[in-house]
Amino acid sequence: KALVTRTATTIASLEQALRWLQPGGVISLLAYVGHAEGEAEHQAVVNWMRRQQAELESKWINPECSITSPRLYICTRRQPG
């Protein structure tokens, strides 16, 4: 595979998206874990979602998938109040 994502840039991208995300807005992320850094990237995304619980309602859509299947995450910005 010539092009793969990296944990650091994935988390940086999520942080940037969160800065722009309006209440009720959605971030979707499809992570391919079948590469060398894939599992670490998955764990970093899950940890990032946990740290954002006050601002985001986050779901890992397919947690029962195989170890190499792409993983889908959906994060919705909470409404204020």
mmCIF file of C-alpha atoms in Angstrom:
data_model
loop_
_atom_site.group_PDB
_atom_site.id
_atom_site.type_symbol
_atom_site.label_atom_id
_atom_site.label_comp_id
_atom_site.label_asym_id
_atom_site.label_seq_id
_atom_site.Cartn_x
_atom_site.Cartn_y
_atom_site.Cartn_z
ATOM 1 C CA LYS A 1 0.000 0.000 0.000
ATOM 2 C CA ALA A 2 1.541 3.257 -1.090
ATOM 3 C CA LEU A 3 -0.726 5.574 0.880
ATOM 4 C CA VAL A 4 -1.721 4.981 4.500
ATOM 5 C CA THR A 5 -2.947 7.235 7.257
ATOM 6 C CA ARG A 6 -0.886 7.965 10.348
ATOM 7 C CA THR A 7 -2.140 8.252 13.908
ATOM 8 C CA ALA A 8 -0.735 11.734 14.495
ATOM 9 C CA THR A 9 -2.283 13.230 11.373
ATOM 10 C CA THR A 10 -5.621 11.504 11.957
ATOM 11 C CA ILE A 11 -5.901 12.958 15.466
ATOM 12 C CA ALA A 12 -4.729 16.381 14.256
ATOM 13 C CA SER A 13 -7.420 16.276 11.559
ATOM 14 C CA LEU A 14 -10.092 15.365 14.110
ATOM 15 C CA GLU A 15 -8.988 18.257 16.332
ATOM 16 C CA GLN A 16 -9.213 20.674 13.390
ATOM 17 C CA ALA A 17 -12.630 19.345 12.377
ATOM 18 C CA LEU A 18 -13.879 19.765 15.950
ATOM 19 C CA ARG A 19 -12.863 23.436 15.903
ATOM 20 C CA TRP A 20 -15.113 24.011 12.886
ATOM 21 C CA LEU A 21 -17.977 21.718 13.895
ATOM 22 C CA GLN A 22 -21.222 23.496 14.775
ATOM 23 C CA PRO A 23 -23.739 22.127 17.327
ATOM 24 C CA GLY A 24 -25.606 19.267 15.687
ATOM 25 C CA GLY A 25 -22.815 18.852 13.133
ATOM 26 C CA VAL A 26 -21.351 15.428 12.358
ATOM 27 C CA ILE A 27 -17.846 14.058 11.846
ATOM 28 C CA SER A 28 -17.641 10.655 10.174
ATOM 29 C CA LEU A 29 -14.411 8.715 10.001
ATOM 30 C CA LEU A 30 -13.715 5.428 8.270
ATOM 31 C CA ALA A 31 -10.429 3.938 9.462
ATOM 32 C CA TYR A 32 -8.702 1.084 7.693
ATOM 33 C CA VAL A 33 -6.892 -0.962 10.309
ATOM 34 C CA GLY A 34 -5.285 -3.555 8.066
ATOM 35 C CA HIS A 35 -1.963 -1.681 7.838
ATOM 36 C CA ALA A 36 0.989 -1.576 10.227
ATOM 37 C CA GLU A 37 -0.225 1.427 12.227
ATOM 38 C CA GLY A 38 -3.923 0.625 11.876
ATOM 39 C CA GLU A 39 -4.661 -0.808 15.318
ATOM 40 C CA ALA A 40 -2.764 1.986 17.086
ATOM 41 C CA GLU A 41 -4.693 4.507 15.018
ATOM 42 C CA HIS A 42 -7.994 2.854 15.972
ATOM 43 C CA GLN A 43 -7.089 2.992 19.670
ATOM 44 C CA ALA A 44 -6.070 6.638 19.366
ATOM 45 C CA VAL A 45 -9.403 7.520 17.715
ATOM 46 C CA VAL A 46 -11.374 5.690 20.428
ATOM 47 C CA ASN A 47 -9.361 7.483 23.133
ATOM 48 C CA TRP A 48 -9.884 10.831 21.392
ATOM 49 C CA MET A 49 -13.653 10.234 21.266
ATOM 50 C CA ARG A 50 -13.660 9.428 25.005
ATOM 51 C CA ARG A 51 -11.810 12.664 25.808
ATOM 52 C CA GLN A 52 -14.412 14.635 23.834
ATOM 53 C CA GLN A 53 -17.458 13.192 25.652
ATOM 54 C CA ALA A 54 -18.478 16.598 27.045
ATOM 55 C CA GLU A 55 -18.710 18.046 23.523
ATOM 56 C CA LEU A 56 -19.473 15.053 21.314
ATOM 57 C CA GLU A 57 -21.807 12.105 21.226
ATOM 58 C CA SER A 58 -19.608 9.471 19.606
ATOM 59 C CA LYS A 59 -20.310 5.993 18.294
ATOM 60 C CA TRP A 60 -18.175 3.234 16.881
ATOM 61 C CA ILE A 61 -20.682 1.824 14.404
ATOM 62 C CA ASN A 62 -19.247 -1.647 13.744
ATOM 63 C CA PRO A 63 -17.389 -2.847 16.877
ATOM 64 C CA GLU A 64 -18.020 -6.520 16.070
ATOM 65 C CA CYS A 65 -16.146 -6.350 12.754
ATOM 66 C CA SER A 66 -13.155 -8.512 11.925
ATOM 67 C CA ILE A 67 -9.711 -7.406 13.041
ATOM 68 C CA THR A 68 -8.836 -6.052 9.558
ATOM 69 C CA SER A 69 -12.222 -4.604 8.573
ATOM 70 C CA PRO A 70 -12.573 -0.837 8.200
ATOM 71 C CA ARG A 71 -14.024 0.821 11.299
ATOM 72 C CA LEU A 72 -16.691 3.492 11.100
ATOM 73 C CA TYR A 73 -16.992 6.216 13.744
ATOM 74 C CA ILE A 74 -19.670 8.917 13.929
ATOM 75 C CA CYS A 75 -19.328 11.947 16.227
ATOM 76 C CA THR A 76 -22.102 14.523 16.653
ATOM 77 C CA ARG A 77 -21.498 17.854 18.374
ATOM 78 C CA ARG A 78 -23.799 18.260 21.339
ATOM 79 C CA GLN A 79 -26.227 21.173 21.477
ATOM 80 C CA PRO A 80 -25.284 23.794 24.098
ATOM 81 C CA GLY A 81 -27.084 23.765 27.425
#
